[in-house]
Short mmCIF file of C-alpha atoms in Angstrom, two decimals:
data_model
loop_
_atom_site.label_atom_id
_atom_site.label_comp_id
_atom_site.label_asym_id
_atom_site.label_seq_id
_atom_site.Cartn_x
_atom_site.Cartn_y
_atom_site.Cartn_z
CA MET I 27 130.99 99.47 72.95
CA SER I 28 133.74 102.57 73.82
CA TYR I 29 131.13 105.07 75.90
CA GLU I 30 134.19 107.50 76.61
CA ARG I 31 132.97 110.07 73.40
CA LEU I 32 129.29 110.31 75.79
CA THR I 33 128.25 112.57 77.79
CA ASP I 34 126.56 111.48 80.92
CA LYS I 35 122.72 111.53 79.84
CA GLU I 36 124.30 109.93 76.45
CA PHE I 37 125.68 106.87 78.99
CA LEU I 38 122.38 106.79 80.97
CA ASP I 39 120.37 106.70 78.22
CA LEU I 40 122.09 103.18 76.63
CA ILE I 41 119.87 101.43 80.33
CA PHE I 42 116.45 102.24 78.00
CA SER I 43 117.45 101.66 74.66
CA LYS I 44 119.81 98.36 75.14
CA GLY I 45 117.20 96.68 77.38
CA ASP I 46 118.92 93.82 79.06
CA LYS I 47 122.25 93.15 77.21
CA LEU I 48 124.30 96.24 78.95
CA GLY I 49 127.13 93.93 80.19
CA GLU I 50 130.47 94.68 82.61
CA ASP I 51 131.75 96.84 80.14
CA PHE I 52 128.77 99.35 80.67
CA LEU I 53 129.27 98.79 84.00
CA LYS I 54 132.75 99.11 84.20
CA GLU I 55 132.49 102.88 82.88
CA ALA I 56 129.36 103.41 85.57
CA ARG I 57 132.52 103.15 88.17
CA LYS I 58 134.78 105.62 86.40
CA ARG I 59 131.01 107.90 86.11
CA ARG I 60 129.74 107.59 90.20
CA ASP I 61 129.80 110.65 91.67
CA SER I 62 128.36 112.47 88.12
CA ILE I 63 125.73 110.06 87.51
CA LEU I 64 124.13 109.31 90.76
CA PRO I 65 121.58 112.14 90.86
CA TYR I 66 120.66 111.00 86.77
CA LEU I 67 119.43 107.43 88.24
CA ARG I 68 118.32 108.26 91.50
CA ASP I 69 115.38 110.75 89.64
CA ILE I 70 115.31 107.21 87.21
CA VAL I 71 114.68 105.40 90.23
CA LEU I 72 111.60 108.30 91.28
CA ASP I 73 109.94 108.39 88.39
CA GLU I 74 107.03 106.27 88.63
CA ARG I 75 106.74 107.52 84.24
CA ASN I 76 110.05 105.31 83.99
CA TYR I 77 108.59 101.46 85.16
CA GLN I 78 105.38 101.75 83.00
CA ARG I 79 107.21 101.86 79.73
CA GLU I 80 106.37 99.41 77.38
CA ASP I 81 108.96 97.61 75.59
CA GLU I 82 111.97 97.25 76.49
CA GLY I 83 112.10 100.59 78.27
CA PHE I 84 111.09 99.11 82.00
CA TRP I 85 114.73 97.41 82.04
CA GLY I 86 115.42 101.59 82.58
CA VAL I 87 114.60 101.43 86.36
CA VAL I 88 116.10 97.76 86.93
CA HIS I 89 119.21 98.84 85.17
CA ALA I 90 119.12 102.22 87.65
CA VAL I 91 118.18 100.20 91.01
CA HIS I 92 121.26 97.69 90.18
CA LEU I 93 123.47 101.39 89.65
CA LEU I 94 122.52 102.65 92.95
CA GLY I 95 123.30 99.19 94.95
CA ILE I 96 126.16 98.19 93.18
CA LEU I 97 127.40 101.58 93.51
CA GLU I 98 127.01 102.04 96.93
CA ASP I 99 124.98 105.52 96.61
CA LYS I 100 124.55 106.04 100.69
CA GLU I 101 121.34 109.60 99.29
CA GLY I 102 119.76 106.80 97.92
CA ILE I 103 117.91 105.53 100.65
CA GLU I 104 114.21 107.11 99.36
CA ALA I 105 114.88 106.17 95.08
CA LEU I 106 115.41 102.28 96.55
CA PHE I 107 112.00 102.25 99.12
CA SER I 108 109.99 104.50 95.66
CA ALA I 109 110.87 101.54 93.67
CA LEU I 110 109.43 98.34 96.57
CA GLU I 111 106.01 100.48 95.95
CA TYR I 112 106.32 100.90 92.41
CA SER I 113 107.80 97.72 91.28
CA ASP I 114 105.61 95.47 93.51
CA LYS I 115 102.59 98.10 91.60
CA TYR I 116 103.97 96.82 88.30
CA ASN I 117 105.26 93.49 88.91
CA ILE I 118 109.19 94.25 87.80
CA SER I 119 110.53 90.93 89.51
CA TRP I 120 114.42 92.24 88.85
CA ILE I 121 113.44 94.53 91.35
CA TRP I 122 112.52 92.89 93.48
CA GLU I 123 115.42 90.58 93.89
CA ALA I 124 118.08 93.19 94.06
CA LEU I 125 116.90 95.55 96.64
CA PRO I 126 118.03 93.55 100.02
CA GLU I 127 121.58 93.16 98.75
CA CYS I 128 121.15 98.05 97.75
CA PHE I 129 119.90 98.42 101.09
CA LEU I 130 123.03 96.46 102.42
CA ARG I 131 125.66 98.36 100.33
CA ILE I 132 123.81 101.50 101.67
CA GLY I 133 124.73 99.90 104.69
CA LYS I 134 123.19 100.31 108.00
CA THR I 135 122.29 104.00 108.07
CA SER I 136 119.08 102.06 105.90
CA LEU I 137 118.48 100.07 108.78
CA PRO I 138 115.39 102.82 111.23
CA LYS I 139 114.13 103.45 107.66
CA LEU I 140 113.04 99.59 107.12
CA MET I 141 112.55 99.10 110.25
CA GLU I 142 109.66 101.86 110.37
CA TYR I 143 108.64 100.93 106.90
CA LEU I 144 108.40 97.33 108.12
CA LYS I 145 106.24 97.86 111.53
CA ASN I 146 103.68 100.23 109.27
CA ASN I 147 103.03 98.19 106.69
CA ASN I 148 100.97 95.69 106.12
CA ASP I 149 101.43 94.37 102.31
CA ILE I 150 103.20 90.85 102.40
CA PRO I 151 104.62 90.99 99.36
CA LYS I 152 106.55 94.38 99.75
CA ASN I 153 107.53 92.98 103.84
CA LEU I 154 109.04 90.12 102.93
CA THR I 155 111.23 92.39 100.95
CA VAL I 156 112.16 94.39 104.14
CA MET I 157 112.74 91.40 106.31
CA GLU I 158 115.26 89.86 103.30
CA SER I 159 116.89 93.58 103.58
CA ILE I 160 117.06 93.40 107.58
CA TRP I 161 118.73 89.65 107.97
CA ASN I 162 120.95 91.20 105.63
CA LEU I 163 121.78 94.12 107.66
CA TYR I 164 122.08 91.60 111.09
CA GLU I 165 124.60 89.20 108.81
CA ARG I 166 126.85 92.20 108.55
CA PHE I 167 126.94 94.21 111.30
CA PRO I 168 127.60 92.45 114.05
CA GLU I 169 127.24 95.77 115.94
CA GLU I 170 123.20 95.66 115.55
CA ARG I 171 122.19 91.90 116.47
CA LEU I 172 120.58 92.89 119.54
CA HIS I 173 119.27 96.05 117.86
CA ILE I 174 117.26 93.68 115.48
CA GLU I 175 116.30 91.02 117.53
CA LYS I 176 114.51 93.38 119.82
CA PHE I 177 112.81 94.42 116.51
CA PHE I 178 111.59 91.30 115.86
CA LEU I 179 110.74 90.14 119.23
CA ASN I 180 108.74 93.42 120.27
CA LEU I 181 107.14 93.04 116.70
CA LEU I 182 106.06 89.59 117.61
CA ASN I 183 104.87 89.98 121.12
CA ASP I 184 102.70 93.39 119.39
CA ALA I 185 98.67 92.11 119.03
CA SER I 186 98.55 94.40 115.62
CA VAL I 187 100.81 92.94 113.98
CA ASP I 188 99.61 90.42 111.47
CA PRO I 189 99.69 86.75 112.43
CA GLU I 190 101.34 86.00 108.63
CA ILE I 191 103.62 88.31 109.30
CA LYS I 192 104.36 86.54 112.76
CA GLY I 193 104.65 83.82 110.59
CA TYR I 194 107.74 84.90 108.67
CA ILE I 195 109.64 86.31 111.32
CA ILE I 196 109.39 83.03 113.58
CA ALA I 197 110.26 81.09 111.18
CA ASP I 198 113.71 83.02 109.92
CA PHE I 199 114.74 82.62 113.51
CA ALA I 200 113.34 78.87 113.58
CA LYS I 201 116.35 78.20 110.48
CA MET I 202 118.81 79.70 112.08
CA GLY I 203 118.86 77.87 114.51
CA ARG I 204 117.06 80.07 118.05
CA SER I 205 115.45 76.89 119.88
CA ASP I 206 115.83 79.38 122.97
CA LEU I 207 113.10 80.83 121.77
CA LYS I 208 110.80 77.42 121.36
CA PRO I 209 108.85 79.10 124.65
CA LEU I 210 108.09 82.03 122.38
CA PHE I 211 107.12 80.27 119.26
CA ASP I 212 105.04 77.47 121.76
CA ARG I 213 102.54 80.33 123.41
CA LEU I 214 102.43 82.83 119.89
CA PHE I 215 101.00 78.56 118.32
CA GLU I 216 98.89 78.16 121.14
CA ARG I 217 97.24 82.10 121.52
CA GLY I 218 96.21 81.21 117.12
CA GLU I 219 98.55 84.51 116.81
CA ILE I 220 100.68 83.02 113.64
CA ASP I 221 99.02 82.41 110.31
CA LEU I 222 98.83 78.68 111.32
CA LYS I 223 98.72 78.88 106.50
CA THR I 224 102.33 80.11 106.64
CA VAL I 225 103.86 77.92 109.39
CA THR I 226 103.80 75.26 111.57
CA PRO I 227 104.92 73.64 114.61
CA ASN I 228 105.79 70.91 112.31
CA ASP I 229 107.58 73.75 110.41
CA ILE I 230 108.84 75.16 113.42
CA ASP I 231 110.26 72.07 114.52
CA ASN I 232 111.77 70.87 111.57
CA PHE I 233 113.65 73.93 111.02
CA LEU I 234 115.55 73.55 114.99
CA LYS I 235 116.56 70.04 113.54
CA GLN I 236 118.20 71.78 110.09
CA ARG I 237 121.65 73.00 110.39
CA PRO I 238 121.53 76.82 110.82
CA GLU I 239 121.52 79.27 107.78
CA MET I 240 120.94 82.85 107.81
CA PRO I 241 117.62 83.88 106.54
CA THR I 242 119.66 86.33 103.72
CA PHE I 243 118.80 87.23 99.93
CA ILE I 244 121.98 87.54 98.33
CA VAL I 245 121.94 87.97 94.86
CA GLU I 246 125.48 89.22 93.37
CA ILE I 247 124.09 92.58 91.50
CA GLU I 248 127.63 92.35 89.66
CA LYS I 249 126.45 89.41 87.90
CA PHE I 250 123.29 91.06 86.53
CA TYR I 251 126.09 92.22 84.16
CA SER I 252 128.23 89.05 83.51
CA LYS I 253 128.08 87.85 80.75
CA GLU I 254 126.66 84.21 81.83
CA ALA I 255 123.33 86.51 83.38
CA ILE I 256 123.30 87.71 79.54
CA GLU I 257 122.88 84.16 77.73
CA GLU I 258 120.74 83.03 80.41
CA ARG I 259 118.10 86.10 80.43
CA GLN I 260 118.14 85.33 76.84
CA GLU I 261 117.24 81.62 76.26
CA ARG I 262 114.34 82.68 79.10
CA TRP I 263 113.19 85.05 76.19
CA ARG I 264 112.83 82.63 73.31
CA GLU I 265 111.12 79.87 75.65
CA GLU I 266 109.03 82.31 76.82
CA LYS I 267 107.80 83.14 73.48
CA GLU I 268 107.87 80.00 72.34
CA LEU I 269 105.83 79.15 75.54
CA GLU I 270 103.12 81.80 74.61
CA PHE I 271 103.43 80.93 70.32
CA ILE I 272 101.87 77.18 71.92
CA ASP I 273 99.83 78.91 74.57
CA PHE I 274 98.21 80.48 71.05
CA LEU I 275 97.62 77.53 69.08
CA LEU I 276 96.20 75.89 72.15
CA GLU I 277 93.35 79.23 71.94
CA ASN I 278 92.67 78.89 68.31
CA TYR I 279 93.08 75.05 68.03
CA ASN I 280 89.68 74.26 66.60
CA LYS I 281 90.04 78.35 64.11
CA ILE I 282 93.15 76.16 62.33
CA GLY I 283 92.49 73.78 59.82
CA ARG I 284 94.30 70.09 59.72
CA ASN I 285 95.41 71.14 56.09
CA GLU I 286 95.89 75.01 56.42
CA PRO I 287 99.75 76.31 56.86
CA CYS I 288 101.38 76.18 60.46
CA PRO I 289 101.07 79.56 61.68
CA CYS I 290 103.79 79.46 63.08
CA GLY I 291 105.37 80.11 59.78
CA SER I 292 107.63 76.95 58.44
CA GLY I 293 105.78 76.28 55.23
CA LYS I 294 104.11 72.68 56.47
CA LYS I 295 100.60 72.39 57.31
CA PHE I 296 99.10 72.12 60.32
CA LYS I 297 98.96 68.53 60.57
CA LYS I 298 103.16 68.23 59.59
CA CYS I 299 104.03 70.27 61.60
CA HIS I 300 102.49 72.06 65.03
CA LEU I 301 99.69 69.45 65.24
CA PRO I 302 100.49 66.42 66.87
CA ILE I 303 102.56 68.31 69.56
CA ILE I 304 99.68 70.52 70.84
CA GLU I 305 97.06 67.41 70.24
CA ALA I 306 99.85 65.70 72.28
CA LYS I 307 100.08 69.08 74.56
CA ARG I 308 96.10 69.16 75.21
CA ARG I 309 96.02 65.05 76.39
CA GLU I 310 98.70 66.59 78.82
CA LEU I 311 96.41 69.39 80.13
CA ALA I 312 93.39 67.18 80.55
CA GLU I 313 95.59 64.43 82.40
CA THR I 314 96.79 67.19 84.47
CA ARG I 315 94.00 69.82 85.00
CA GLU I 316 92.19 66.52 87.27
CA ARG I 317 94.86 66.12 90.06
CA LEU I 318 95.07 69.89 90.35
CA ASN I 319 91.77 69.81 90.51
CA LYS I 320 92.24 66.88 93.78
CA LEU I 321 94.62 69.11 95.14
CA MET I 322 93.14 71.95 94.50
CA GLU I 323 90.52 70.60 96.46
CA ASN I 324 93.13 69.10 99.03
CA ALA I 325 94.48 72.61 99.80
CA ALA I 326 91.75 74.60 99.95
CA VAL I 327 89.98 71.99 103.20
CA ILE I 328 93.88 72.04 104.94
CA SER I 329 93.66 75.86 104.25
CA VAL I 330 90.36 75.99 105.83
CA LEU I 331 91.34 73.98 109.03
CA LYS I 332 94.78 76.25 109.13
CA GLU I 333 92.61 79.77 109.07
CA THR I 334 89.93 78.39 111.52
CA GLU I 335 92.16 77.12 113.74
CA MET I 336 93.81 79.68 113.76
CA LYS I 337 90.80 82.03 115.02
CA MET I 338 89.01 79.67 117.55
CA ARG I 339 92.83 80.21 119.19
CA GLN I 340 92.08 84.01 119.10
CA ILE I 341 88.48 82.89 121.22
CA LEU I 342 89.88 81.30 123.35
CA ALA I 343 93.06 82.74 123.99
CA LYS I 344 90.42 86.25 125.40
CA GLN I 345 89.32 83.31 127.84
CA ASP I 346 92.29 82.01 129.22
CA LYS I 347 91.54 78.46 127.79
CA ALA I 348 94.06 78.58 124.75
CA TYR I 349 94.27 74.91 126.45
CA LEU I 350 91.09 73.95 125.42
CA PHE I 351 91.60 74.22 121.59
CA LYS I 352 93.52 70.03 121.59
CA GLU I 353 90.27 69.21 123.42
CA ILE I 354 88.35 70.47 120.30
CA GLU I 355 90.53 67.95 117.88
CA LYS I 356 90.58 65.54 119.64
CA ASN I 357 87.31 65.23 120.25
CA ILE I 358 87.18 65.87 116.18
CA ILE I 359 89.31 63.65 115.82
CA GLU I 360 87.20 61.17 117.16
CA ALA I 361 84.80 61.47 116.14
CA ALA I 362 85.97 61.44 112.24
CA ARG I 363 87.33 57.44 112.71
CA ALA I 364 84.06 56.87 114.13
CA SER I 365 81.73 54.48 112.10
CA ASN I 366 78.47 56.02 110.99
CA GLU I 367 76.62 53.74 113.48
CA GLU I 368 78.13 54.86 116.03
CA PHE I 369 78.11 58.42 114.96
CA ILE I 370 74.98 58.39 113.91
CA GLU I 371 73.94 56.84 117.46
CA ARG I 372 75.97 59.03 119.37
CA GLY I 373 74.92 62.53 117.82
CA MET I 374 77.77 66.16 116.65
CA SER I 375 77.19 67.63 120.53
CA TYR I 376 77.93 64.17 122.01
CA TYR I 377 81.40 65.46 120.60
CA LEU I 378 80.93 69.48 121.40
CA GLN I 379 78.97 69.65 123.50
CA PRO I 380 81.53 69.33 126.41
CA ILE I 381 83.76 71.74 124.87
CA PHE I 382 80.96 74.45 124.77
CA ASP I 383 79.51 74.16 128.48
CA LYS I 384 83.72 74.61 129.33
CA LEU I 385 82.65 78.23 127.62
CA GLU I 386 81.89 81.97 128.88
CA PHE I 387 81.25 84.31 125.95
CA GLN I 388 79.90 88.04 125.81
CA ASN I 389 77.15 88.03 123.47
CA GLU I 390 74.96 86.00 120.95
CA ASN I 391 77.18 87.02 118.22
CA GLU I 392 80.79 86.41 119.63
CA ALA I 393 78.84 82.22 120.60
CA GLU I 394 78.31 82.53 116.85
CA GLU I 395 81.77 84.36 115.68
CA PHE I 396 83.15 80.35 117.59
CA SER I 397 80.53 77.80 116.22
CA GLY I 398 80.86 79.31 112.80
CA PHE I 399 84.25 78.81 112.92
CA LEU I 400 84.11 75.39 114.60
CA MET I 401 81.65 74.10 112.19
CA ASP I 402 84.19 74.83 109.30
CA TYR I 403 87.33 73.58 111.15
CA TRP I 404 84.16 70.03 112.19
CA ASN I 405 83.90 69.85 108.17
CA ALA I 406 87.29 69.87 106.85
CA ILE I 407 88.44 67.07 109.38
CA ILE I 408 85.43 65.14 108.65
CA TYR I 409 86.90 65.44 104.81
CA LEU I 410 89.91 64.92 105.14
CA TYR I 411 89.16 61.82 107.25
CA LYS I 412 86.47 60.68 105.10
CA GLY I 413 86.59 62.04 101.82
CA PHE I 414 82.55 64.45 101.89
CA GLY I 415 81.99 66.54 103.57
CA ASP I 416 81.48 70.71 103.38
CA TYR I 417 84.26 72.26 104.42
CA SER I 418 83.61 75.96 102.81
CA HIS I 419 83.07 78.86 105.02
#
C-alpha cells in the first residue's frame, strides 16, 4: 500500500481501521514520520475511549503503544503508564506484553517512575509488568544495577509490602543465581513475609540450582508487524471462532434436532455433520471435569495450607518464636501418620497443647486468630495424608 499521499491523520487512522493486519511497510512509513506522529500517538494512548472501541477498533491503542516503544519516544512515559492502567482495566493482553520493552526503549529515564509506581501500588498484575520493565533496564544499563538491587532489597525489608510481591522479587533474585541472598530469603520465609502460593523454599532452592538467567521480558516489538506474526494472529482468530462455534453447539445441544440442518451451514443434517463431534466433546468434557474437580479440591487444600502457614509464621514472629513453626508442622504430621486407634487414644491436645504452652498471646482475640489458622492448617494436613477432613476456613 502507498502511504505517501496520506496526511498524518489519515495515516494514523489506519491503526483503527486495519485491525492487526498492518505490516512492515506501515512500520517503515511510521519511522519516516516519527517526529510528526508522536504527539498524536501519545494522545491516542492517553484517551480511555480508544480502549473501549468495538469490533477491531481497540487495535488502535495496541499499535500506538508498540509505535511509542519502537520510535523510542522519550516523552511517552505518561502515555505508557496510562496504557498500563487501561489495558489492565479492559483486558488487552497485547499491550501488557509490549510495555516492558517499550519502557526499555525509552531508556533509564523511566526508572524513577517505575520504582515509584511499584512502591506505592498494590495491584499485582500491573506490578509484575512494572517489575519486568525494571529488570529489563537492569540488564541494559549496568550503571543502574546497584541502585535497582538496593530498591528491591528495601522492598523485601519493608513490612508494608505485599507478601506476594516479595515472593516474586526473591524468585527473580534466585533465578539470577543470587545464592548470597539465601539467608535473607530464609529469614523472610521463617517470618511469614513471603506468600507461599507464589513461591516456596523448595522453589527457591530449585531456582538456585539451575543455570542463572535474567528475569527480563523482551518480545522484540518490531516483530509484531512481521508477515509471520500477522499470519499467526489470523490463524489464532480462526481457531477461536471455531471454538466459539463448538461452545455454541454444546450450549444448544438439546435444542437442535438430529435431522435438522447443521448450524454450520454445510447443508448436511446435524447428525451427519457436527453432532458426532459434539457428542465426543461432551464425553471428553465429562471425563475432564471429574479429573479437574479432584485437582481443584487438592489445590484448594494446598492453598489453605500455604496461606495458614504464612499467617501463623507472622504471629509467631511477633513473639520472636518463629522457630516454633517447625514443631507445629512436625507434630501435626505425626498426628496425620498415626493410626486411628493411636490418635483417638492420645487426642488432639497431645499434639497441639505443647505448642500453646510455649506461646503468650496479648489478648483473647489474638489467641483465637492463631487457633483458627492452626485448625485450618491441621485439617489441611489431615486431608492430604488421610483423604478426609474439613479443610475450609
